[in-house]
């Protein structure tokens, strides 16, 4: 009997929490299909007709094409830089014994404790001095710099599980060190690379504060910045804003639904090993 | 050093070089510069500036009432966010793990907010608090919802907390779930045979055996909630007035919005770093000691 009460309570809790979690998303979707006057008359009702007007308007007015492209540039540059630099460093640091290797690794790991907030002011100035301010590509490079430490940590741990004999046999076959890395080692690092790509994609795609500090012209804005600007500009036209919110979330939600299993795996691994 | 080890060291440096350069330019140098500027009165533009010793730090603690109230507000936020996010995440993890059906569905629902940008999802909540809830409160049974969710600092704190829990539990839940899956089945069975009630299971089996996950999750939440910015920015903008201003906002205001006191802002940033560093170090050391092996 008590067991059944517990099961009932468990379901009740889960359903209540599910309502809490879905509520804002549901409300945003429903109201994004209403016309402005319809929304003001009744927020809670279903839309009278299914019209995509708000969406086409939001797409044009919020310059989604341009900002979407900028976001892709930032994300791709950042991820490419992080994966390339950290896999090289993480692999070699893990394989080399000795003081130098240990010290370098500790330096990278220790820096994971630096909060972004502590360096943001000087980092912005540094980016400006290097001419990386004001371009999505430059932002991607800066992000790569901020992301290498954690990726090195994850690669370092993963490489320990790959037998050393592989390096040696490649060496025997007359493969140079660099060729051996890209031909033989890197393909074996794909599982952890996937984790690193997922974690960084979520960060880069959705980041706000660093892009705000580094991008000044609205033509360079990422999706999140564009939405932020759009929100300020059309603050009373909720139906339009909601459509822009939904629209800008679609890419990441689609990617998530396709790769859900691996993403969840990646996030758990990243957190537990990080 | 033999030729062989010299060659190994050289090849190590070559492999590490690209990452090290990025790391040096974007992490180490800004960190050192920030520490250095925190002892100066630099305004970010002028080539000349003076060395002022600890006076920035003294000013932050003694004279800056905005900074003090931002620290207090952030501290209050951190305590509530760490407790609530972990409690809800753990509850969800246990509830979902004890279900036989629809596990994947519930996991997706509760993880969903983590996919979206904090700014974007918080704007959805702004809509809920400024349009949907007022509409709901017109029904007489829901009259109690008729409060100023975003306009009154005391209420806004809990508004922020509602959104913070909504957006923060997904990752924690996944970590707790994988920890719960790692509890050996025979321990659970033995406890049930011994007549353990669900409360006892939680207290004597689950909690001790997922202690490592607790350590990680509390570390993660401490870190993220001390640094909170996006959520508060999108929800209340720090307002009304400075009623909900968090530390990050205060630092940014000092550095960019009209003040341009880079040196002083750097000092505040260093203070934030020290607060997070000391607290998380204590947390990890204390909690590591209490972990047990299954």
Coordinates of C-alpha atoms in Angstrom, one line a residue:
Chain A
X1 CA 0.0 0.0 0.0
X2 CA 2.7 2.5 1.0
X3 CA 4.6 1.6 -2.2
X4 CA 1.6 2.6 -4.3
X5 CA 1.2 5.9 -2.5
X6 CA 4.9 6.6 -3.2
X7 CA 4.5 5.7 -6.8
X8 CA 1.5 8.0 -7.1
X9 CA 3.3 10.8 -5.4
X10 CA 6.3 10.3 -7.6
X11 CA 4.2 10.7 -10.8
X12 CA 2.3 13.7 -9.4
X13 CA 5.6 15.5 -8.6
X14 CA 7.1 14.6 -12.0
X15 CA 4.0 15.9 -13.8
X16 CA 3.9 19.1 -11.8
X17 CA 7.5 19.8 -12.4
X18 CA 7.0 19.0 -16.1
X19 CA 4.3 21.6 -16.3
X20 CA 6.6 24.2 -14.6
X21 CA 9.4 23.4 -17.2
X22 CA 7.2 23.4 -20.2
X23 CA 5.0 26.4 -19.3
X24 CA 7.1 29.3 -20.6
X25 CA 8.0 27.4 -23.8
X26 CA 4.4 26.5 -24.4
X27 CA 3.2 30.0 -23.8
X28 CA 5.8 31.5 -26.1
X29 CA 4.9 29.1 -28.9
X30 CA 1.2 29.6 -28.6
X31 CA 1.4 33.3 -28.5
X32 CA 3.9 33.6 -31.3
X33 CA 1.1 32.6 -33.7
X34 CA -1.3 35.4 -32.6
X35 CA -1.7 38.8 -34.1
X36 CA -0.7 41.7 -31.9
X37 CA -4.3 42.7 -31.0
X38 CA -5.3 39.1 -30.5
X39 CA -2.4 38.6 -28.0
X40 CA -3.4 41.6 -26.0
X41 CA -7.1 40.6 -25.9
X42 CA -6.4 37.0 -24.6
X43 CA -3.0 35.7 -23.7
X44 CA -4.3 32.4 -22.5
X45 CA -6.5 31.2 -25.4
X46 CA -5.4 29.2 -28.5
X47 CA -4.5 31.3 -31.6
X48 CA -7.5 31.7 -33.9
X49 CA -5.6 30.9 -37.0
X50 CA -2.2 29.4 -37.6
X51 CA -0.3 32.2 -39.3
X52 CA 3.4 32.4 -39.8
X53 CA 3.3 36.2 -40.3
X54 CA 5.2 36.9 -37.1
X55 CA 7.9 34.5 -38.1
X56 CA 8.5 35.9 -41.6
X57 CA 8.5 39.4 -40.1
X58 CA 10.8 38.5 -37.3
X59 CA 13.2 36.8 -39.7
X60 CA 13.5 39.9 -41.8
X61 CA 13.4 42.6 -39.1
X62 CA 15.8 40.8 -36.8
X63 CA 18.2 40.2 -39.6
X64 CA 18.3 36.5 -38.8
X65 CA 20.2 35.5 -41.9
X66 CA 23.1 37.7 -41.1
X67 CA 23.2 37.0 -37.4
X68 CA 22.8 33.3 -37.9
X69 CA 25.8 33.3 -40.2
X70 CA 27.8 35.3 -37.7
X71 CA 26.9 32.8 -35.0
X72 CA 28.0 30.0 -37.2
X73 CA 31.4 31.7 -37.9
X74 CA 32.0 32.3 -34.2
X75 CA 31.0 28.7 -33.2
X76 CA 33.0 27.1 -36.0
X77 CA 36.2 29.2 -35.5
X78 CA 36.1 28.6 -31.8
X79 CA 35.5 24.9 -32.0
X80 CA 38.1 24.4 -34.7
X81 CA 40.7 26.3 -32.7
X82 CA 39.9 24.5 -29.5
X83 CA 39.9 21.0 -31.0
X84 CA 43.1 21.4 -33.1
X85 CA 45.2 23.1 -30.4
X86 CA 44.0 21.1 -27.4
X87 CA 44.1 17.7 -29.0
X88 CA 47.8 18.2 -30.0
X89 CA 48.7 19.6 -26.6
X90 CA 46.6 17.2 -24.5
X91 CA 48.0 14.1 -26.4
X92 CA 51.6 15.1 -26.1
X93 CA 51.3 16.2 -22.5
X94 CA 49.7 12.9 -21.6
X95 CA 52.4 10.9 -23.4
X96 CA 55.5 12.8 -22.2
X97 CA 56.8 12.0 -18.7
X98 CA 58.8 14.5 -16.7
X99 CA 58.8 17.8 -14.9
X100 CA 58.3 20.1 -17.9
X101 CA 55.2 18.2 -19.0
X102 CA 53.7 18.1 -15.5
X103 CA 54.3 21.8 -14.9
X104 CA 52.7 22.7 -18.3
X105 CA 49.7 20.6 -17.6
X106 CA 49.2 22.0 -14.1
X107 CA 49.4 25.5 -15.6
X108 CA 46.6 24.7 -18.0
X109 CA 44.4 23.0 -15.3
X110 CA 44.9 25.7 -12.7
X111 CA 43.7 28.4 -15.1
X112 CA 40.3 26.7 -15.2
X113 CA 39.7 28.4 -11.9
X114 CA 39.9 31.9 -13.3
X115 CA 36.4 33.3 -13.6
X116 CA 35.7 35.0 -16.9
X117 CA 34.4 38.0 -14.9
X118 CA 37.9 38.5 -13.5
X119 CA 39.6 38.9 -16.8
X120 CA 36.8 40.3 -19.0
X121 CA 37.9 44.0 -18.8
X122 CA 41.6 43.3 -19.6
X123 CA 40.6 40.6 -22.1
X124 CA 38.5 43.1 -24.0
X125 CA 41.3 45.5 -24.2
X126 CA 43.7 42.7 -25.3
X127 CA 41.3 41.7 -28.1
X128 CA 41.1 45.4 -29.2
X129 CA 44.9 45.8 -29.3
X130 CA 45.2 42.6 -31.4
X131 CA 42.5 43.8 -33.8
X132 CA 40.1 40.9 -32.9
X133 CA 37.4 43.2 -31.6
X134 CA 34.5 43.8 -33.9
X135 CA 34.5 40.7 -36.0
X136 CA 32.8 37.3 -35.5
X137 CA 36.1 35.6 -36.5
X138 CA 38.0 37.5 -33.9
X139 CA 35.5 36.6 -31.3
X140 CA 35.9 32.9 -32.3
X141 CA 39.7 33.2 -31.8
X142 CA 39.3 34.7 -28.3
X143 CA 36.8 32.0 -27.4
X144 CA 39.3 29.4 -28.5
X145 CA 41.8 30.9 -26.1
X146 CA 39.3 30.7 -23.3
X147 CA 38.3 27.1 -24.1
X148 CA 41.7 25.3 -24.5
X149 CA 42.3 24.6 -20.9
X150 CA 39.3 22.5 -20.2
X151 CA 39.6 20.7 -23.6
X152 CA 43.3 19.9 -22.8
X153 CA 42.2 18.5 -19.5
X154 CA 39.7 16.2 -21.2
X155 CA 42.0 15.1 -24.0
X156 CA 44.8 14.4 -21.4
X157 CA 42.6 12.0 -19.5
X158 CA 41.3 10.3 -22.6
X159 CA 44.7 9.7 -24.1
X160 CA 45.8 7.6 -21.1
X161 CA 43.3 5.0 -22.3
X162 CA 45.0 4.6 -25.7
X163 CA 47.9 2.1 -25.8
X164 CA 51.3 3.5 -26.3
X165 CA 52.2 0.7 -28.6
X166 CA 50.2 2.4 -31.3
X167 CA 52.5 5.5 -31.3
X168 CA 55.5 3.2 -31.4
X169 CA 54.3 1.0 -34.2
X170 CA 53.6 4.1 -36.3
X171 CA 57.1 5.3 -35.5
X172 CA 58.5 1.9 -36.7
X173 CA 56.6 2.2 -39.9
X174 CA 58.5 5.4 -40.5
X175 CA 55.6 7.7 -39.9
X176 CA 56.6 11.2 -38.7
X177 CA 55.3 12.4 -35.4
X178 CA 52.9 14.8 -36.8
X179 CA 51.6 12.5 -39.5
X180 CA 51.2 9.7 -37.0
X181 CA 49.1 12.1 -34.8
X182 CA 46.7 13.1 -37.5
X183 CA 46.5 9.7 -39.3
X184 CA 46.4 7.3 -36.3
X185 CA 45.9 9.1 -33.0
X186 CA 43.3 11.8 -33.9
X187 CA 40.7 9.3 -35.2
X188 CA 41.0 7.4 -31.9
X189 CA 40.2 10.6 -30.0
X190 CA 36.9 11.1 -31.8
X191 CA 34.6 10.1 -28.8
X192 CA 36.2 12.8 -26.5
X193 CA 36.4 15.2 -29.4
X194 CA 32.6 14.8 -29.8
X195 CA 32.1 15.6 -26.1
X196 CA 34.3 18.7 -26.4
X197 CA 32.5 19.9 -29.6
X198 CA 29.1 19.5 -27.8
X199 CA 30.1 21.3 -24.7
X200 CA 31.7 24.2 -26.6
X201 CA 29.0 24.5 -29.1
X202 CA 26.4 25.0 -26.4
X203 CA 28.7 27.7 -24.8
X204 CA 29.6 29.5 -28.0
X205 CA 26.2 29.4 -29.7
X206 CA 24.5 30.8 -26.6
X207 CA 27.2 33.0 -25.1
X208 CA 26.2 36.6 -24.3
X209 CA 28.6 38.6 -22.2
X210 CA 31.8 38.1 -24.3
X211 CA 30.1 38.9 -27.6
X212 CA 28.5 42.0 -26.0
X213 CA 32.0 43.2 -25.0
X214 CA 33.7 42.4 -28.3
X215 CA 31.1 43.1 -31.0
X216 CA 30.0 46.7 -31.4
X217 CA 28.3 46.9 -34.8
X218 CA 24.9 45.3 -35.1
X219 CA 26.0 43.8 -38.5
X220 CA 28.4 41.6 -36.6
X221 CA 26.0 40.5 -33.9
X222 CA 25.4 36.9 -33.1
X223 CA 21.8 35.6 -32.8
X224 CA 21.6 36.1 -29.1
X225 CA 22.8 39.7 -29.4
X226 CA 20.4 40.4 -32.2
X227 CA 17.5 39.1 -30.2
X228 CA 18.6 41.2 -27.2
X229 CA 18.6 44.3 -29.4
X230 CA 15.3 43.3 -31.0
X231 CA 13.8 42.9 -27.6
X232 CA 14.7 46.4 -26.7
X233 CA 13.5 47.8 -29.9
X234 CA 10.1 46.1 -30.2
X235 CA 9.4 45.7 -26.4
X236 CA 5.7 46.1 -26.8
X237 CA 5.2 43.8 -29.8
X238 CA 5.2 40.6 -27.9
X239 CA 4.0 38.4 -30.8
X240 CA 6.9 39.5 -32.9
X241 CA 9.4 39.0 -30.1
X242 CA 8.1 35.6 -29.2
X243 CA 8.4 34.5 -32.8
X244 CA 12.0 35.7 -32.9
X245 CA 12.8 33.8 -29.7
X246 CA 11.4 30.6 -31.1
X247 CA 13.0 31.0 -34.4
X248 CA 16.5 31.6 -33.0
X249 CA 16.2 28.5 -30.8
X250 CA 15.2 26.2 -33.6
X251 CA 18.7 25.3 -34.9
X252 CA 20.1 24.2 -31.5
X253 CA 16.9 22.3 -30.6
X254 CA 17.0 20.4 -33.9
X255 CA 20.7 19.5 -33.4
X256 CA 19.9 18.5 -29.9
X257 CA 17.1 16.2 -30.9
X258 CA 19.2 14.5 -33.5
X259 CA 22.2 13.9 -31.3
X260 CA 20.4 13.7 -28.0
X261 CA 22.0 10.5 -26.7
X262 CA 25.6 11.5 -27.4
X263 CA 25.0 15.0 -26.1
X264 CA 23.7 13.8 -22.8
X265 CA 26.6 11.3 -22.6
X266 CA 29.1 14.1 -23.5
X267 CA 27.7 16.5 -20.8
X268 CA 27.8 13.9 -18.1
X269 CA 31.4 12.8 -19.0
X270 CA 32.5 16.4 -19.3
X271 CA 31.2 17.3 -15.9
X272 CA 32.3 14.2 -14.1
X273 CA 35.8 14.2 -15.6
X274 CA 36.1 18.0 -15.5
Chain B
X1 CA 70.4 16.6 -20.8
X2 CA 70.9 13.9 -23.3
X3 CA 70.2 14.5 -27.0
X4 CA 67.3 12.1 -26.8
X5 CA 65.5 13.9 -24.0
X6 CA 66.3 17.3 -25.5
X7 CA 64.6 16.1 -28.6
X8 CA 61.6 14.9 -26.7
X9 CA 61.3 18.2 -24.9
X10 CA 61.5 20.1 -28.1
X11 CA 58.8 18.0 -29.7
X12 CA 56.6 18.4 -26.6
X13 CA 57.0 22.2 -26.8
X14 CA 56.1 22.2 -30.5
X15 CA 52.9 20.2 -29.9
X16 CA 51.9 22.4 -27.0
X17 CA 52.9 25.7 -28.6
X18 CA 49.6 26.6 -30.4
X19 CA 47.5 26.0 -27.3
X20 CA 50.0 27.7 -25.1
X21 CA 50.1 30.9 -27.1
X22 CA 46.3 31.1 -27.0
X23 CA 46.3 30.4 -23.3
X24 CA 49.0 33.0 -22.7
X25 CA 47.3 35.8 -24.7
X26 CA 43.7 35.3 -23.6
X27 CA 44.0 34.0 -20.1
X28 CA 47.3 34.5 -18.4
X29 CA 48.2 38.0 -19.6
X30 CA 44.7 39.4 -18.9
X31 CA 44.8 37.8 -15.5
X32 CA 48.1 39.4 -14.6
X33 CA 47.2 42.7 -16.2
X34 CA 44.0 42.7 -14.2
X35 CA 45.8 42.0 -10.9
X36 CA 48.3 44.8 -11.7
X37 CA 45.7 47.4 -12.7
X38 CA 43.7 46.6 -9.5
X39 CA 46.5 48.5 -7.7
X40 CA 46.3 51.6 -10.0
X41 CA 43.8 54.3 -10.8
X42 CA 43.9 53.6 -14.6
X43 CA 40.9 54.8 -16.6
X44 CA 41.3 52.5 -19.6
X45 CA 42.3 55.3 -22.0
X46 CA 45.0 57.4 -20.5
X47 CA 48.6 56.3 -21.0
X48 CA 49.5 57.7 -17.6
X49 CA 48.1 56.4 -14.4
X50 CA 49.2 56.2 -10.8
X51 CA 50.0 53.4 -8.4
X52 CA 47.5 53.6 -5.6
X53 CA 48.3 50.5 -3.5
X54 CA 45.4 48.9 -1.7
X55 CA 43.1 51.9 -1.8
X56 CA 40.9 50.4 -4.5
X57 CA 40.2 47.4 -2.3
X58 CA 39.7 49.6 0.7
X59 CA 37.3 51.7 -1.2
X60 CA 35.3 48.7 -2.4
X61 CA 34.7 47.4 1.1
X62 CA 34.4 50.7 3.0
X63 CA 32.9 53.3 0.8
X64 CA 31.1 51.5 -2.1
X65 CA 27.6 50.8 -0.8
X66 CA 26.5 49.6 -4.3
X67 CA 29.3 47.0 -4.4
X68 CA 28.5 45.9 -0.8
X69 CA 24.8 45.5 -1.6
X70 CA 25.7 43.6 -4.9
X71 CA 27.8 41.2 -2.8
X72 CA 25.1 40.7 -0.3
X73 CA 22.5 40.2 -3.0
X74 CA 24.8 37.7 -4.9
X75 CA 25.5 35.9 -1.6
X76 CA 21.8 35.5 -1.0
X77 CA 21.3 34.3 -4.6
X78 CA 24.2 31.8 -4.3
X79 CA 22.9 30.2 -1.1
X80 CA 19.3 29.8 -2.4
X81 CA 20.4 28.7 -5.9
X82 CA 22.9 26.1 -4.7
X83 CA 20.4 24.6 -2.3
X84 CA 17.3 24.8 -4.6
X85 CA 19.0 23.7 -7.8
X86 CA 20.6 20.7 -6.2
X87 CA 17.6 19.7 -4.2
X88 CA 15.3 19.9 -7.3
X89 CA 17.9 18.2 -9.5
X90 CA 18.4 15.4 -7.1
X91 CA 14.7 14.9 -6.6
X92 CA 14.2 14.8 -10.4
X93 CA 17.1 12.3 -10.8
X94 CA 15.6 10.0 -8.2
X95 CA 12.1 10.3 -9.4
X96 CA 13.1 9.6 -13.0
X97 CA 15.5 6.8 -12.2
X98 CA 12.8 5.1 -10.2
X99 CA 10.3 5.1 -13.1
X100 CA 10.2 2.3 -15.6
X101 CA 8.5 4.2 -18.3
X102 CA 9.0 7.6 -20.0
X103 CA 12.5 8.1 -18.6
X104 CA 13.8 9.6 -21.8
X105 CA 10.8 11.9 -22.2
X106 CA 11.2 13.4 -18.8
X107 CA 14.9 13.7 -19.1
X108 CA 14.4 15.6 -22.3
X109 CA 11.8 18.0 -20.8
X110 CA 14.0 18.9 -17.8
X111 CA 17.1 19.2 -19.8
X112 CA 15.5 21.4 -22.5
X113 CA 16.3 24.8 -20.9
X114 CA 20.0 24.0 -21.0
X115 CA 19.9 23.9 -24.7
X116 CA 18.6 27.4 -25.1
X117 CA 20.5 30.6 -24.6
X118 CA 19.9 32.0 -21.1
X119 CA 19.0 35.4 -22.6
X120 CA 16.5 33.9 -25.0
X121 CA 14.8 31.6 -22.5
X122 CA 14.7 34.4 -19.9
X123 CA 12.9 36.6 -22.3
X124 CA 10.2 33.9 -22.5
X125 CA 9.9 34.1 -18.7
X126 CA 9.6 37.9 -18.9
X127 CA 6.6 37.3 -21.2
X128 CA 5.2 34.9 -18.6
X129 CA 5.7 37.3 -15.7
X130 CA 4.5 40.4 -17.5
X131 CA 1.6 39.1 -19.6
X132 CA 0.6 35.5 -18.8
X133 CA 0.6 35.6 -15.0
X134 CA -1.3 38.9 -14.8
X135 CA -3.9 37.3 -17.1
X136 CA -4.1 34.2 -14.9
X137 CA -4.5 36.3 -11.7
X138 CA -7.8 37.7 -13.1
X139 CA -9.4 34.4 -12.1
X140 CA -10.5 34.8 -8.5
X141 CA -8.9 31.5 -7.4
X142 CA -5.5 32.7 -8.6
X143 CA -5.8 36.2 -7.1
X144 CA -2.6 35.6 -5.1
X145 CA -0.6 35.7 -8.3
X146 CA -1.3 39.4 -8.6
X147 CA 2.0 40.8 -7.4
X148 CA 4.7 42.9 -9.0
X149 CA 7.0 40.0 -10.1
X150 CA 9.6 42.2 -11.8
X151 CA 9.0 45.6 -10.1
X152 CA 9.6 44.9 -6.4
X153 CA 13.1 43.8 -5.4
X154 CA 11.9 41.4 -2.7
X155 CA 9.5 39.6 -5.0
X156 CA 12.0 39.8 -7.9
X157 CA 14.5 37.8 -5.9
X158 CA 12.1 34.9 -6.0
X159 CA 11.2 35.5 -9.6
X160 CA 14.9 35.2 -10.4
X161 CA 15.1 32.0 -8.3
X162 CA 12.2 30.5 -10.2
X163 CA 14.0 31.1 -13.5
X164 CA 17.3 30.1 -12.1
X165 CA 16.1 26.7 -10.9
X166 CA 14.3 26.2 -14.3
X167 CA 17.5 26.8 -16.2
X168 CA 20.0 25.3 -13.8
X169 CA 18.8 21.8 -12.9
X170 CA 19.3 20.0 -16.3
X171 CA 23.0 19.3 -16.2
X172 CA 22.9 18.6 -12.5
X173 CA 20.1 16.2 -13.0
X174 CA 22.1 14.3 -15.6
X175 CA 25.1 14.0 -13.3
X176 CA 23.0 12.8 -10.4
X177 CA 21.2 10.3 -12.7
X178 CA 24.5 8.8 -13.8
X179 CA 25.7 8.6 -10.2
X180 CA 22.5 6.9 -9.2
X181 CA 22.9 4.4 -12.0
X182 CA 26.3 3.6 -10.6
X183 CA 24.9 2.4 -7.2
X184 CA 25.4 -1.3 -7.0
X185 CA 22.1 -3.1 -7.3
X186 CA 22.9 -5.6 -4.5
X187 CA 23.1 -2.7 -1.9
X188 CA 19.7 -1.5 -2.8
X189 CA 18.2 -5.0 -2.6
X190 CA 19.9 -5.7 0.7
X191 CA 18.5 -2.5 2.1
X192 CA 15.0 -3.4 0.9
X193 CA 15.2 -6.9 2.4
X194 CA 16.2 -5.3 5.7
X195 CA 13.0 -3.4 5.5
X196 CA 14.4 0.1 4.6
X197 CA 11.8 2.7 3.9
X198 CA 12.4 5.1 1.0
X199 CA 13.6 7.8 3.5
X200 CA 16.2 5.4 4.9
X201 CA 17.2 4.4 1.4
X202 CA 17.9 8.1 0.6
X203 CA 19.7 8.7 3.9
X204 CA 21.9 5.6 4.2
X205 CA 22.2 4.3 0.6
X206 CA 21.7 6.9 -2.1
X207 CA 23.2 10.0 -0.5
X208 CA 26.5 8.4 0.8
X209 CA 27.0 6.6 -2.5
X210 CA 26.6 9.6 -4.8
X211 CA 28.7 11.9 -2.6
X212 CA 31.2 12.4 -5.4
X213 CA 28.3 13.7 -7.6
X214 CA 27.2 16.0 -4.8
X215 CA 30.8 17.4 -4.6
X216 CA 30.9 18.1 -8.4
X217 CA 27.4 19.5 -8.6
X218 CA 27.8 21.8 -5.6
X219 CA 31.1 23.0 -7.0
X220 CA 29.5 23.7 -10.4
X221 CA 26.5 25.6 -8.9
X222 CA 28.7 27.6 -6.5
X223 CA 30.8 28.6 -9.5
X224 CA 28.0 29.4 -11.8
X225 CA 25.9 31.3 -9.3
X226 CA 28.6 33.6 -8.1
X227 CA 29.2 34.5 -11.7
X228 CA 25.5 34.9 -12.6
X229 CA 24.8 37.7 -15.1
X230 CA 22.7 36.8 -18.2
X231 CA 19.7 35.7 -16.3
X232 CA 19.5 38.8 -14.0
X233 CA 20.3 41.1 -16.9
X234 CA 17.5 39.7 -19.1
X235 CA 14.9 39.4 -16.3
X236 CA 15.3 42.6 -14.2
X237 CA 18.3 44.4 -15.6
X238 CA 19.5 44.7 -12.1
X239 CA 16.5 46.8 -11.2
X240 CA 14.3 48.3 -10.0
X241 CA 17.1 50.8 -9.2
X242 CA 20.0 48.6 -8.1
X243 CA 17.7 46.3 -6.2
X244 CA 18.8 43.1 -7.9
X245 CA 22.3 44.1 -9.0
X246 CA 24.8 41.2 -8.9
X247 CA 28.5 41.5 -8.6
X248 CA 29.2 41.0 -12.4
X249 CA 26.8 43.8 -13.2
X250 CA 28.5 46.1 -10.7
X251 CA 31.9 45.4 -12.2
X252 CA 30.7 46.1 -15.7
X253 CA 29.0 49.3 -14.6
X254 CA 32.3 50.4 -13.1
X255 CA 34.3 49.6 -16.2
X256 CA 32.0 50.7 -19.0
X257 CA 28.8 52.5 -18.1
X258 CA 30.0 56.1 -17.7
X259 CA 32.5 55.4 -15.0
X260 CA 35.5 54.0 -16.9
X261 CA 37.3 53.2 -13.7
X262 CA 39.3 50.2 -15.1
X263 CA 41.6 50.0 -12.2
X264 CA 38.8 50.0 -9.7
X265 CA 36.8 47.6 -11.7
X266 CA 39.8 45.2 -11.8
X267 CA 40.1 45.4 -8.1
X268 CA 36.4 44.3 -7.8
X269 CA 37.0 41.5 -10.3
X270 CA 40.0 40.3 -8.2
X271 CA 37.8 40.3 -5.1
X272 CA 35.2 38.2 -6.9
X273 CA 37.9 35.7 -8.0
X274 CA 39.2 35.5 -4.4
X275 CA 35.7 34.9 -3.0
X276 CA 35.0 32.1 -5.5
X277 CA 38.4 30.6 -5.1
X278 CA 38.4 30.4 -1.3
X279 CA 34.8 29.2 -1.0
X280 CA 35.1 26.5 -3.7
X281 CA 38.4 25.3 -2.3
X282 CA 36.9 24.9 1.2
X283 CA 33.9 23.2 -0.3
X284 CA 35.9 20.7 -2.3
X285 CA 38.3 19.9 0.5
X286 CA 35.6 19.4 3.1
X287 CA 33.3 17.3 0.8
X288 CA 36.1 15.2 -0.6
X289 CA 37.0 14.0 2.9
X290 CA 33.4 12.8 3.4
X291 CA 33.1 10.7 0.3
X292 CA 33.0 6.9 0.7
X293 CA 33.8 4.1 -1.7
X294 CA 31.0 1.7 -2.6

